[in-house]
CSV table of C-alpha atoms in Angstrom, one decimal:
chain,number,residue,atom,x,y,z
A,1106,UNK,CA,95.7,69.9,109.2
A,1107,UNK,CA,92.8,67.6,109.8
A,1108,UNK,CA,92.5,65.1,112.6
A,1109,UNK,CA,89.6,62.7,112.8
A,1110,UNK,CA,89.2,60.7,116.0
A,1111,UNK,CA,86.7,57.9,116.7
A,1112,UNK,CA,84.2,59.5,114.3
A,1113,UNK,CA,80.7,58.1,114.3
A,1114,UNK,CA,77.7,59.2,112.3
A,1115,UNK,CA,74.3,57.6,112.7
A,1116,UNK,CA,71.0,58.2,110.9
A,1117,UNK,CA,67.8,57.2,112.7
A,1118,UNK,CA,64.5,56.4,111.0
A,1119,UNK,CA,61.9,55.4,113.7
A,1120,UNK,CA,63.6,52.5,115.4
A,1121,UNK,CA,66.1,51.7,112.6
A,1122,UNK,CA,69.6,53.0,113.2
A,1123,UNK,CA,72.0,53.2,110.2
A,1124,UNK,CA,75.7,53.6,111.0
A,1125,UNK,CA,77.2,55.6,108.2
A,1126,UNK,CA,80.6,56.0,110.1
A,1127,UNK,CA,81.6,53.7,112.9
A,1128,UNK,CA,84.8,54.7,114.7
A,1129,UNK,CA,86.9,56.3,112.0
A,1130,UNK,CA,90.3,57.8,113.0
A,1131,UNK,CA,93.1,59.3,110.9
A,1132,UNK,CA,95.1,62.5,110.1
A,1133,UNK,CA,95.7,64.5,107.0
A,1134,UNK,CA,98.8,66.6,106.8
A,1135,UNK,CA,99.3,70.0,105.2
A,1136,UNK,CA,99.9,69.6,101.4
A,1137,UNK,CA,98.8,65.9,101.1
A,1138,UNK,CA,96.7,64.6,98.3
A,1139,UNK,CA,94.5,61.8,99.6
A,1140,UNK,CA,91.8,59.7,97.9
A,1141,UNK,CA,88.9,58.3,99.9
A,1142,UNK,CA,87.5,55.3,98.2
A,1143,UNK,CA,84.8,52.7,98.9
A,1144,UNK,CA,81.6,51.2,97.5
A,1145,UNK,CA,78.3,53.1,97.5
A,1146,UNK,CA,77.1,53.3,101.1
A,1147,UNK,CA,80.6,52.8,102.6
A,1148,UNK,CA,80.5,56.3,104.2
A,1149,UNK,CA,82.9,58.2,102.1
A,1150,UNK,CA,80.6,61.1,101.2
A,1151,UNK,CA,79.4,61.4,104.9
A,1152,UNK,CA,83.1,61.5,105.9
A,1153,UNK,CA,83.9,64.2,103.5
A,1154,UNK,CA,80.9,66.3,104.6
A,1155,UNK,CA,82.0,66.1,108.2
A,1156,UNK,CA,85.7,66.8,107.4
A,1157,UNK,CA,84.7,69.9,105.4
A,1158,UNK,CA,82.4,71.1,108.2
A,1159,UNK,CA,79.2,70.6,106.1
A,1160,UNK,CA,77.8,68.1,108.7
A,1161,UNK,CA,78.3,67.3,112.3
A,1162,UNK,CA,79.2,63.8,113.7
A,1163,UNK,CA,77.0,61.9,116.1
A,1164,UNK,CA,80.1,61.4,118.3
A,1165,UNK,CA,83.9,61.6,118.1
A,1166,UNK,CA,85.8,64.6,116.9
A,1167,UNK,CA,86.9,66.3,113.7
A,1168,UNK,CA,89.5,69.0,114.0
A,1169,UNK,CA,90.7,71.4,111.3
A,1170,UNK,CA,94.0,73.1,112.3
A,1171,UNK,CA,93.2,72.4,115.9
A,1172,UNK,CA,89.6,73.8,115.7
A,1173,UNK,CA,87.0,71.2,116.6
A,1174,UNK,CA,83.7,71.0,114.8
A,1175,UNK,CA,82.1,70.3,118.2
A,1176,UNK,CA,83.2,73.6,119.7
A,1177,UNK,CA,82.2,75.9,116.8
A,1178,UNK,CA,78.9,77.6,115.9
A,1179,UNK,CA,77.3,77.2,112.5
A,1180,UNK,CA,78.5,80.7,111.7
A,1181,UNK,CA,82.1,79.9,112.7
A,1182,UNK,CA,82.0,76.8,110.5
A,1183,UNK,CA,80.6,78.7,107.5
A,1184,UNK,CA,83.5,81.3,107.9
A,1185,UNK,CA,86.1,78.6,108.0
A,1186,UNK,CA,84.6,76.9,104.9
A,1187,UNK,CA,84.6,80.1,103.0
A,1188,UNK,CA,88.1,81.2,103.8
A,1189,UNK,CA,90.1,78.0,104.3
A,1190,UNK,CA,88.3,75.4,102.1
A,1191,UNK,CA,87.4,75.0,98.5
A,1192,UNK,CA,84.8,72.6,97.0
A,1193,UNK,CA,84.5,70.8,93.7
A,1194,UNK,CA,81.5,68.6,93.0
A,1195,UNK,CA,80.6,66.0,90.3
A,1196,UNK,CA,77.6,68.1,89.1
A,1197,UNK,CA,79.7,71.4,88.8
A,1198,UNK,CA,76.9,73.4,90.6
A,1199,UNK,CA,77.4,76.5,88.4
A,1200,UNK,CA,74.7,79.2,88.1
A,1201,UNK,CA,73.4,78.7,84.5
A,1202,UNK,CA,72.5,82.3,83.7
A,1203,UNK,CA,75.8,83.7,85.1
A,1204,UNK,CA,79.1,84.0,83.2
A,1205,UNK,CA,82.4,82.4,84.1
A,1206,UNK,CA,83.7,85.5,85.9
A,1207,UNK,CA,80.6,85.8,88.2
A,1208,UNK,CA,80.5,82.1,88.9
A,1209,UNK,CA,84.1,82.1,90.1
A,1210,UNK,CA,83.5,85.4,92.1
A,1211,UNK,CA,80.8,83.8,94.3
A,1212,UNK,CA,83.0,82.9,97.3
A,1213,UNK,CA,84.3,86.5,97.4
A,1214,UNK,CA,80.9,88.2,97.6
A,1215,UNK,CA,81.0,88.5,101.4
A,1216,UNK,CA,84.8,88.9,101.7
A,1217,UNK,CA,84.6,92.7,101.8
A,1218,UNK,CA,87.3,93.2,99.2
A,1219,UNK,CA,87.7,96.2,96.9
A,1220,UNK,CA,86.4,95.6,93.4
A,1221,UNK,CA,89.9,95.8,91.9
A,1222,UNK,CA,91.3,93.2,94.3
A,1223,UNK,CA,88.3,91.0,93.7
A,1224,UNK,CA,88.7,91.3,89.9
A,1225,UNK,CA,92.4,90.4,90.2
A,1226,UNK,CA,91.7,87.3,92.3
A,1227,UNK,CA,89.0,86.0,90.0
A,1228,UNK,CA,91.1,86.6,86.8
A,1229,UNK,CA,94.0,84.8,88.5
A,1230,UNK,CA,91.9,81.8,89.4
A,1231,UNK,CA,90.4,81.6,85.9
A,1232,UNK,CA,93.8,81.9,84.3
A,1233,UNK,CA,95.1,79.1,86.5
A,1234,UNK,CA,92.7,76.6,84.9
A,1235,UNK,CA,93.3,77.9,81.4
A,1236,UNK,CA,89.9,79.6,80.8
A,1237,UNK,CA,90.8,83.2,80.4
A,1238,UNK,CA,89.4,83.3,76.8
A,1239,UNK,CA,86.1,82.0,78.1
A,1240,UNK,CA,85.7,84.5,81.0
A,1241,UNK,CA,82.5,86.0,79.6
A,1242,UNK,CA,80.9,82.7,78.5
A,1243,UNK,CA,77.9,81.1,80.3
A,1244,UNK,CA,78.0,77.4,81.4
A,1245,UNK,CA,75.8,76.3,78.5
A,1246,UNK,CA,78.5,77.6,76.1
A,1247,UNK,CA,81.1,75.4,77.7
A,1248,UNK,CA,82.0,71.7,77.5
A,1249,UNK,CA,81.7,69.5,80.6
A,1250,UNK,CA,85.4,69.6,81.2
A,1251,UNK,CA,85.4,73.4,80.9
A,1252,UNK,CA,82.5,73.7,83.4
A,1253,UNK,CA,84.5,71.6,85.8
A,1254,UNK,CA,87.5,73.9,85.4
A,1255,UNK,CA,85.2,76.8,86.3
A,1256,UNK,CA,84.2,74.9,89.4
A,1257,UNK,CA,87.9,74.4,90.3
A,1258,UNK,CA,88.6,78.1,89.7
A,1259,UNK,CA,85.7,78.9,92.0
A,1260,UNK,CA,87.2,76.6,94.6
A,1261,UNK,CA,90.6,78.1,94.2
A,1262,UNK,CA,89.7,81.8,94.2
A,1263,UNK,CA,90.1,82.3,98.0
A,1264,UNK,CA,93.4,80.5,97.9
A,1265,UNK,CA,92.2,77.8,100.3
A,1266,UNK,CA,94.4,75.5,102.3
A,1267,UNK,CA,92.5,72.4,101.3
A,1268,UNK,CA,90.3,71.5,98.4
A,1269,UNK,CA,87.6,68.8,98.7
A,1270,UNK,CA,86.7,67.2,95.4
A,1271,UNK,CA,83.7,64.8,95.4
A,1272,UNK,CA,83.8,62.6,92.3
A,1273,UNK,CA,85.4,65.5,90.2
A,1274,UNK,CA,85.7,63.4,87.0
A,1275,UNK,CA,82.4,61.4,87.4
A,1276,UNK,CA,80.6,63.3,84.6
A,1277,UNK,CA,83.5,63.6,82.2
A,1278,UNK,CA,85.1,61.5,79.5
A,1279,UNK,CA,88.6,60.1,80.2
A,1280,UNK,CA,90.4,62.9,78.3
A,1281,UNK,CA,88.6,65.7,80.2
A,1282,UNK,CA,88.9,63.8,83.4
A,1283,UNK,CA,92.7,63.5,83.0
A,1284,UNK,CA,92.9,67.2,82.3
A,1285,UNK,CA,90.9,68.0,85.5
A,1286,UNK,CA,93.2,65.7,87.6
A,1287,UNK,CA,96.3,67.3,86.1
A,1288,UNK,CA,95.0,70.7,87.3
A,1289,UNK,CA,94.3,69.3,90.8
A,1290,UNK,CA,97.7,67.7,90.9
A,1291,UNK,CA,99.4,71.0,89.9
A,1292,UNK,CA,97.4,72.8,92.7
A,1293,UNK,CA,98.7,70.2,95.1
A,1294,UNK,CA,102.3,70.8,94.1
A,1295,UNK,CA,101.7,74.5,94.8
A,1296,UNK,CA,100.8,73.6,98.4
A,1297,UNK,CA,97.1,73.0,98.5
A,1298,UNK,CA,96.0,69.9,100.3
A,1299,UNK,CA,93.5,67.8,98.1
A,1300,UNK,CA,91.0,65.3,99.4
A,1301,UNK,CA,89.4,63.3,96.6
A,1302,UNK,CA,86.3,61.2,97.1
A,1303,UNK,CA,86.1,58.8,94.2
A,1304,UNK,CA,85.3,55.2,93.2
A,1305,UNK,CA,87.4,55.5,90.0
A,1306,UNK,CA,90.8,53.7,90.0
A,1307,UNK,CA,92.2,56.1,87.4
A,1308,UNK,CA,91.4,59.1,89.5
A,1309,UNK,CA,92.8,57.6,92.7
A,1310,UNK,CA,96.1,57.0,91.0
A,1311,UNK,CA,96.8,60.7,91.3
A,1312,UNK,CA,96.7,60.4,95.1
A,1313,UNK,CA,99.8,59.7,97.2
A,1314,UNK,CA,97.6,58.1,99.8
A,1315,UNK,CA,94.4,56.0,99.6
A,1316,UNK,CA,92.0,55.5,102.5
A,1317,UNK,CA,89.5,52.8,101.7
A,1318,UNK,CA,86.2,52.6,103.7
A,1319,UNK,CA,83.9,49.6,104.1
A,1320,UNK,CA,80.7,49.6,106.1
A,1321,UNK,CA,81.6,52.9,107.8
A,1322,UNK,CA,85.1,51.7,108.9
A,1323,UNK,CA,88.6,52.1,107.5
A,1324,UNK,CA,89.5,48.9,105.6
A,1325,UNK,CA,92.9,50.2,104.7
A,1326,UNK,CA,95.1,53.4,104.7
A,1327,UNK,CA,98.1,53.1,102.4
A,1328,UNK,CA,100.7,55.4,101.0
A,1329,UNK,CA,101.1,54.8,97.3
A,1330,UNK,CA,104.0,57.1,96.3
């Protein structure tokens, strides 16, 4: 599904060059659940941004189902992100004055669907994370764990092939964090590939493979289950 080959990303500030990624190569297969780990500054967030077509590499290649980030326009990348990928972030990124239904509906706005089909897809995604009774609530009426479930429903609504989760339990207590990971694990069993970016050991235990980064390089890449 994803092939990363000799990936490099550099940031320049006057004459100072910082290597965020330095020759990273690996593949992620369809339906895998992979954790990317490393200390702050190891390059894990930069790697996720390039893998999810949110950023471009300095050199090397990143392919999603055979399509290279180097060969696609920004418009093409945006279309692939919207149709094929889902995103879950540590800070939830919900619209505060908008209810659960409308927050989950956001990725469908430009899909050109009929209202009835759109409604069915949104309600299905909200039901999948157990929030149907909260469908008309606003984010400030929900707990942190419930807000993250809304974010997962939003990531799920387009039925993406892969979900990128950046520190999905970082702002949650252990009980809510476990509930979120149980949902992501269930989605993985249903066929969605999951890429977790995390520094938490408890979260990484849900992954079947752990890629550890150090100073922009792969320190280890191990199957755990």
